[in-house]
Short mmCIF file of N, CA and C in Angstrom, two decimals:
data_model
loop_
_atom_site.label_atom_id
_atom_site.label_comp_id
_atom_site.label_asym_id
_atom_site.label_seq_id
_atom_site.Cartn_x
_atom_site.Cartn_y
_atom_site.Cartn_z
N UNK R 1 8.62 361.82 163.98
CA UNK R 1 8.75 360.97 165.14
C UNK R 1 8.78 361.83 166.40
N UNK R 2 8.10 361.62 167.60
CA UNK R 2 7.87 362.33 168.37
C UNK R 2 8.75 362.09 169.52
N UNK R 3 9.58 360.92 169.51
CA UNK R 3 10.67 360.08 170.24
C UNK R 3 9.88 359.71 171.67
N UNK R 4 10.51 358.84 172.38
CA UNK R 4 9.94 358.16 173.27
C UNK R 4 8.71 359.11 174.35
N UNK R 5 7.43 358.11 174.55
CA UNK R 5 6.74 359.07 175.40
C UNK R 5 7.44 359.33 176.57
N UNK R 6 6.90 360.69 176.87
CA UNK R 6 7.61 360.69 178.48
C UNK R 6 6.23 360.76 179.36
N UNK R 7 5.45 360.76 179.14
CA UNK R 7 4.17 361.03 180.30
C UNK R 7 2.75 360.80 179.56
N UNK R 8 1.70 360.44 180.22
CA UNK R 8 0.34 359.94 179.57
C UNK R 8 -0.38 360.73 180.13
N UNK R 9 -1.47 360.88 179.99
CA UNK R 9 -2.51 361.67 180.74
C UNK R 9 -3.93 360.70 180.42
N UNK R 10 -4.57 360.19 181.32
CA UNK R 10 -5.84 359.43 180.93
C UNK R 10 -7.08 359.86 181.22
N UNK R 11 -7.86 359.91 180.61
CA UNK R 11 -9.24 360.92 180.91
C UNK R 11 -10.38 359.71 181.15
N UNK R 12 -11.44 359.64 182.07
CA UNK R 12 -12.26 358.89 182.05
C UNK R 12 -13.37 359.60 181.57
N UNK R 13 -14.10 358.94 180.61
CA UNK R 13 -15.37 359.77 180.05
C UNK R 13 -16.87 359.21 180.29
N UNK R 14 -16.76 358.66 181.69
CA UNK R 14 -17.75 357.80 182.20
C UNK R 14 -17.83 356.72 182.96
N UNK R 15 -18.85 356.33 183.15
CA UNK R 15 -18.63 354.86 184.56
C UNK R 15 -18.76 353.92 183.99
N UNK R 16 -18.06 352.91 184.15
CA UNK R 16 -18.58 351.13 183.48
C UNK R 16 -19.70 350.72 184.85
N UNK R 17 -20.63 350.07 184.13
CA UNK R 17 -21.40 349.31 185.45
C UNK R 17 -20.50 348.17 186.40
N UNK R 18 -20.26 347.62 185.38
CA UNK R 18 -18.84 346.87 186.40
C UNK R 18 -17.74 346.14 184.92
N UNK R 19 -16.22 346.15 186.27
CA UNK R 19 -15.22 346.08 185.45
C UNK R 19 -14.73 347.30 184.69
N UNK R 20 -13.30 346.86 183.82
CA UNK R 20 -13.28 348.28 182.89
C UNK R 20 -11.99 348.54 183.75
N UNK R 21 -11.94 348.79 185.20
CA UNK R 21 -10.49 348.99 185.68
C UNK R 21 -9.15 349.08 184.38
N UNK R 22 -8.27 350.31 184.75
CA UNK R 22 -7.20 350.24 184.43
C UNK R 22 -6.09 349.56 185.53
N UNK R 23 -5.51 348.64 185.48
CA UNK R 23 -4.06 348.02 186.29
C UNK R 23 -3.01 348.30 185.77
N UNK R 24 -2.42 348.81 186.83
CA UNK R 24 -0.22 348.84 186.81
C UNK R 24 0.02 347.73 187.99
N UNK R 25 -0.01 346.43 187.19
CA UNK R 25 -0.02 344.92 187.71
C UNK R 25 1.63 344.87 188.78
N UNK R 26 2.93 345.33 187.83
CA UNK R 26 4.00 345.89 188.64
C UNK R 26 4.13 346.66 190.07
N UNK R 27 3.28 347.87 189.26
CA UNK R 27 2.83 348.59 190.53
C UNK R 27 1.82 348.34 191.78
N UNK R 28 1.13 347.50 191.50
CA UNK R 28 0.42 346.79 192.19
C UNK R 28 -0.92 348.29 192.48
N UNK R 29 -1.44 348.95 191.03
CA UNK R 29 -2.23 349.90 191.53
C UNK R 29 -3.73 349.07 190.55
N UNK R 30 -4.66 349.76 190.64
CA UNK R 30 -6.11 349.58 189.93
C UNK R 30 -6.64 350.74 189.92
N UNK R 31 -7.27 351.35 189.06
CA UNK R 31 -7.99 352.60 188.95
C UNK R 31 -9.20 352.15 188.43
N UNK R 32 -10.54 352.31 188.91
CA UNK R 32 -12.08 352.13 188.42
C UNK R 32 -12.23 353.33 187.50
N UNK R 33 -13.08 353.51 186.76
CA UNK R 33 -13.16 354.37 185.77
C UNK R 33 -13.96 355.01 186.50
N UNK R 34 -13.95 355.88 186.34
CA UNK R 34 -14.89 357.25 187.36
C UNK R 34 -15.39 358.45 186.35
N UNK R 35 -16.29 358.79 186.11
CA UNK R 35 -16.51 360.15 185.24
C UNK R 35 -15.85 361.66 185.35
N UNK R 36 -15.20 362.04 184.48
CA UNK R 36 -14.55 363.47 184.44
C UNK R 36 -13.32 363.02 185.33
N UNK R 37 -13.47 361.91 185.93
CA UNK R 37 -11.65 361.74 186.49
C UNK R 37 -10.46 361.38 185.55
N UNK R 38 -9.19 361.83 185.82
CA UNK R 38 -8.15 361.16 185.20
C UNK R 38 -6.90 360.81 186.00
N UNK R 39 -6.03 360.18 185.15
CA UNK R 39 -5.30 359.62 185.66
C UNK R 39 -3.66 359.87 184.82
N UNK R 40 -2.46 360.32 185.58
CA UNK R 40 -1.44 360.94 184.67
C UNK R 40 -0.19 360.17 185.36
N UNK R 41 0.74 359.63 184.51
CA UNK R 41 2.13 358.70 185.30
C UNK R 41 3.27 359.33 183.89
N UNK R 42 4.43 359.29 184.60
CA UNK R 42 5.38 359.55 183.78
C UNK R 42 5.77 358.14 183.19
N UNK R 43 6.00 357.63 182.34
CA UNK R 43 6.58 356.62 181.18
C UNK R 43 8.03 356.57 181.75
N UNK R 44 8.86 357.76 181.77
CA UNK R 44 10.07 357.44 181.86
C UNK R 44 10.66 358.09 182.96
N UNK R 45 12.00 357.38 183.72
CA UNK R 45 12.62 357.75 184.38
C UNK R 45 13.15 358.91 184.08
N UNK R 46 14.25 359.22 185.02
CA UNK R 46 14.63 360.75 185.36
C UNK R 46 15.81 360.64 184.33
N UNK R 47 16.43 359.19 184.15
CA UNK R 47 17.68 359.22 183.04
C UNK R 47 17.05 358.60 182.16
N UNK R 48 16.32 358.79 181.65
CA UNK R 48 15.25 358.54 180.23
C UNK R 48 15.10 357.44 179.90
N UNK R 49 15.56 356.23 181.14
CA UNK R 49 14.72 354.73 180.64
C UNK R 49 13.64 354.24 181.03
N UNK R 50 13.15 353.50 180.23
CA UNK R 50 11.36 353.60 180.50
C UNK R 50 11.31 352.98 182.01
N UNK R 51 10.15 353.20 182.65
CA UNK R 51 9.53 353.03 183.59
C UNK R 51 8.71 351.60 183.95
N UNK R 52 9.12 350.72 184.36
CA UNK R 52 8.74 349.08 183.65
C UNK R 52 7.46 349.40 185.02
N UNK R 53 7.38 349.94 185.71
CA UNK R 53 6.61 350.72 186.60
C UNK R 53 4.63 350.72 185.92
N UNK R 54 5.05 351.54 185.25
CA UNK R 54 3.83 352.06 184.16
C UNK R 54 3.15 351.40 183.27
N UNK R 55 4.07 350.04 182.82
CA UNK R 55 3.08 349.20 181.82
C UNK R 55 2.08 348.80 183.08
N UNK R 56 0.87 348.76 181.88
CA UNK R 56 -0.32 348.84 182.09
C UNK R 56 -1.88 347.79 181.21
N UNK R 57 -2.75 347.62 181.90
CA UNK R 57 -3.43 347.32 180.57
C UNK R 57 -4.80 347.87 181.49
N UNK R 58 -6.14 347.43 180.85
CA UNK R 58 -7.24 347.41 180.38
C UNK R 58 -7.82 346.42 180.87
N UNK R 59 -9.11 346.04 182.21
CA UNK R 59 -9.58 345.26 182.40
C UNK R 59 -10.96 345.13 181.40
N UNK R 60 -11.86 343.47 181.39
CA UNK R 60 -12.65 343.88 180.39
C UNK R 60 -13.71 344.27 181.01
N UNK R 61 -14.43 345.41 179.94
CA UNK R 61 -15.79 345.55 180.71
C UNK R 61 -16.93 344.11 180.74
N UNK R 62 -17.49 344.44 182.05
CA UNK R 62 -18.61 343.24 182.03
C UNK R 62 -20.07 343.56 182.38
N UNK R 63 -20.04 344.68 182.11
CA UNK R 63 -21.30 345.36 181.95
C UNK R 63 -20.99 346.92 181.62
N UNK R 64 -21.76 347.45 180.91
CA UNK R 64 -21.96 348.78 180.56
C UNK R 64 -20.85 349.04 179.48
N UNK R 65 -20.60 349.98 179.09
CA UNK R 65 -19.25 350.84 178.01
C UNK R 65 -18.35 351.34 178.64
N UNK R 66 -17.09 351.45 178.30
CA UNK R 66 -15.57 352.28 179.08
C UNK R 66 -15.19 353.15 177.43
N UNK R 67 -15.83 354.53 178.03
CA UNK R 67 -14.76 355.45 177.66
C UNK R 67 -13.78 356.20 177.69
N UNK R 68 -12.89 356.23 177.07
CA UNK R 68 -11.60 357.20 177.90
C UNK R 68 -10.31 357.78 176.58
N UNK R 69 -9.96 358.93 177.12
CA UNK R 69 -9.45 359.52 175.76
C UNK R 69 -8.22 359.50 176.73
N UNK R 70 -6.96 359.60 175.65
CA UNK R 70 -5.68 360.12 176.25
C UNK R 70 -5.05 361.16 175.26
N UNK R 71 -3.61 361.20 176.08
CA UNK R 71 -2.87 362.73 175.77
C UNK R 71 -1.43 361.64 175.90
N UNK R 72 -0.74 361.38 174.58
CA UNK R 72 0.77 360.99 175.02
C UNK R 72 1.84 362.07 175.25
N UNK R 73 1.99 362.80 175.88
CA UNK R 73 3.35 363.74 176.03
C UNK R 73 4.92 363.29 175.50
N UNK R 74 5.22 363.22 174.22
CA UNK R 74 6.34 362.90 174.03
C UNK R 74 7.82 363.92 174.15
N UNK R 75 8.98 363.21 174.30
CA UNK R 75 10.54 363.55 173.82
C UNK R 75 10.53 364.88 173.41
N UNK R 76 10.31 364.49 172.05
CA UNK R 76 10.64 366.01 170.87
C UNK R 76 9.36 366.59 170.80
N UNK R 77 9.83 367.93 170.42
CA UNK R 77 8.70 369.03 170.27
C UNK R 77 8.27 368.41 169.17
N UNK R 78 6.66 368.98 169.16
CA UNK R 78 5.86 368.96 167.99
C UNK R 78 5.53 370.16 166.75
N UNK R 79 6.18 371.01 167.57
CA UNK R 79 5.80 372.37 166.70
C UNK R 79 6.54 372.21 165.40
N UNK R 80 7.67 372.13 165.22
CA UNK R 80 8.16 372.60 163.88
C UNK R 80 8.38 371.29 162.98
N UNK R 81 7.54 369.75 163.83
CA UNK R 81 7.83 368.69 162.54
C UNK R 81 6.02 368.75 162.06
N UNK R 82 5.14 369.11 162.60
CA UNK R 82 4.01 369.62 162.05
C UNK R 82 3.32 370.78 162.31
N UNK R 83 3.88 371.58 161.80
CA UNK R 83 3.90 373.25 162.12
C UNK R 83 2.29 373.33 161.26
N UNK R 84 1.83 374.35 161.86
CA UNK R 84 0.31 374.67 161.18
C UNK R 84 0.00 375.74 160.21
N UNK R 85 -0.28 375.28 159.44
CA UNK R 85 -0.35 376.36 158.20
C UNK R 85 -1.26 377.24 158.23
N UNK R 86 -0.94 378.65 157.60
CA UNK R 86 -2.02 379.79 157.47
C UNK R 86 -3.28 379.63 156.89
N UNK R 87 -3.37 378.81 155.75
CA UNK R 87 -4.56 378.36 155.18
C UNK R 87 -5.09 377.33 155.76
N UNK R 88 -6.99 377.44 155.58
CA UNK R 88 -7.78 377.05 156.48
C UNK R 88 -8.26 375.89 155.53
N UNK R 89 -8.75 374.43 156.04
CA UNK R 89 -9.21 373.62 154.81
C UNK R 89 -10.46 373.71 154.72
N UNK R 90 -10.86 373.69 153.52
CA UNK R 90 -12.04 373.74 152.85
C UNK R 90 -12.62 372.69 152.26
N UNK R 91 -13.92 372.97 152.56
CA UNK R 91 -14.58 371.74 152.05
C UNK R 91 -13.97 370.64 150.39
N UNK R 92 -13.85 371.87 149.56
CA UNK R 92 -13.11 371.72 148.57
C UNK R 92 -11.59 371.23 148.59
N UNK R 93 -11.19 371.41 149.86
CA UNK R 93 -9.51 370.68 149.84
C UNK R 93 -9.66 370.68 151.26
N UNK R 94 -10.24 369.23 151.57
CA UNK R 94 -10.37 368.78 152.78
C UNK R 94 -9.30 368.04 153.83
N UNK R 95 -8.88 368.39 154.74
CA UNK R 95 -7.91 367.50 155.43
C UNK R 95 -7.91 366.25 155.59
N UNK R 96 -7.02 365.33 155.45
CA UNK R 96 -7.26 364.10 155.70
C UNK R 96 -5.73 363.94 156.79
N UNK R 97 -6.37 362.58 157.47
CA UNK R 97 -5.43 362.56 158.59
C UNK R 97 -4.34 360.93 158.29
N UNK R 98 -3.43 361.19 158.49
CA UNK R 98 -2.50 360.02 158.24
C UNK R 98 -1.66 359.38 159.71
N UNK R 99 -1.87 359.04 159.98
CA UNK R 99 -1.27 358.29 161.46
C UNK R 99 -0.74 359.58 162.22
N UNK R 100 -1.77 360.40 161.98
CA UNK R 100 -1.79 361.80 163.33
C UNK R 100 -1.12 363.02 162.57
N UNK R 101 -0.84 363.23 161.23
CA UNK R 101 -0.46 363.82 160.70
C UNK R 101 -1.60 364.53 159.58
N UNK R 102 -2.03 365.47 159.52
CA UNK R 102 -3.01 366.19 158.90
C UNK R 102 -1.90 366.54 157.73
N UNK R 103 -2.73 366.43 156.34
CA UNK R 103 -2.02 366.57 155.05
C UNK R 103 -3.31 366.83 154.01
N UNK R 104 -2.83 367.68 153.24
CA UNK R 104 -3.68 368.63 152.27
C UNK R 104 -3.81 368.17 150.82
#
């Protein structure tokens, strides 16, 4: 468990012809999807309760495709609850991925 996010990072990986906007309806913001732009907000306050600020959604596209990758920055470290092993996988003992967890 990675415990509550604290920060997002949003990557745009292209233009919608129209629509596609991300909204923080609270915040009263809109972001158009723009290529190679992104977009980064902290989740949580300074005394670690969420940010009612930041919910967000997804307008629909109405022409063209919306791509966009993210980055959740969580709570707890990640290093030592999936630490990376010395051995490399092989075709023969291939990685498979389990709700973000790589297992052999």
């Amino acid at each position: 468990d990675g415990g509550n996010r604290i920060a997002t990072l949003l990557f745009y990986m292209g233009n919608t012809e129209a629509g596609g906007a991300t909204v923080f309806i609270d915040a009263g913001a809109r972001i158009a999807p723009q290529k190679n732009a992104a977009v980064f907000w902290y989740n949580l306050l300074p005394s670690g309760d969420p940010d009612l600020l930041t919910r967000h959604a997804g307008c629909p596209v109405l022409a063209g495709t919306k791509w966009v990758m993210n980055k959740w920055i969580h709570v707890n470290d990640q290093m030592f609850t999936r630490p990376c092993g010395l051995e490399e996988f092989t075709r023969e003992k291939p990685a498979k991925l389990y709700h973000g967890q790589y297992t052999q």
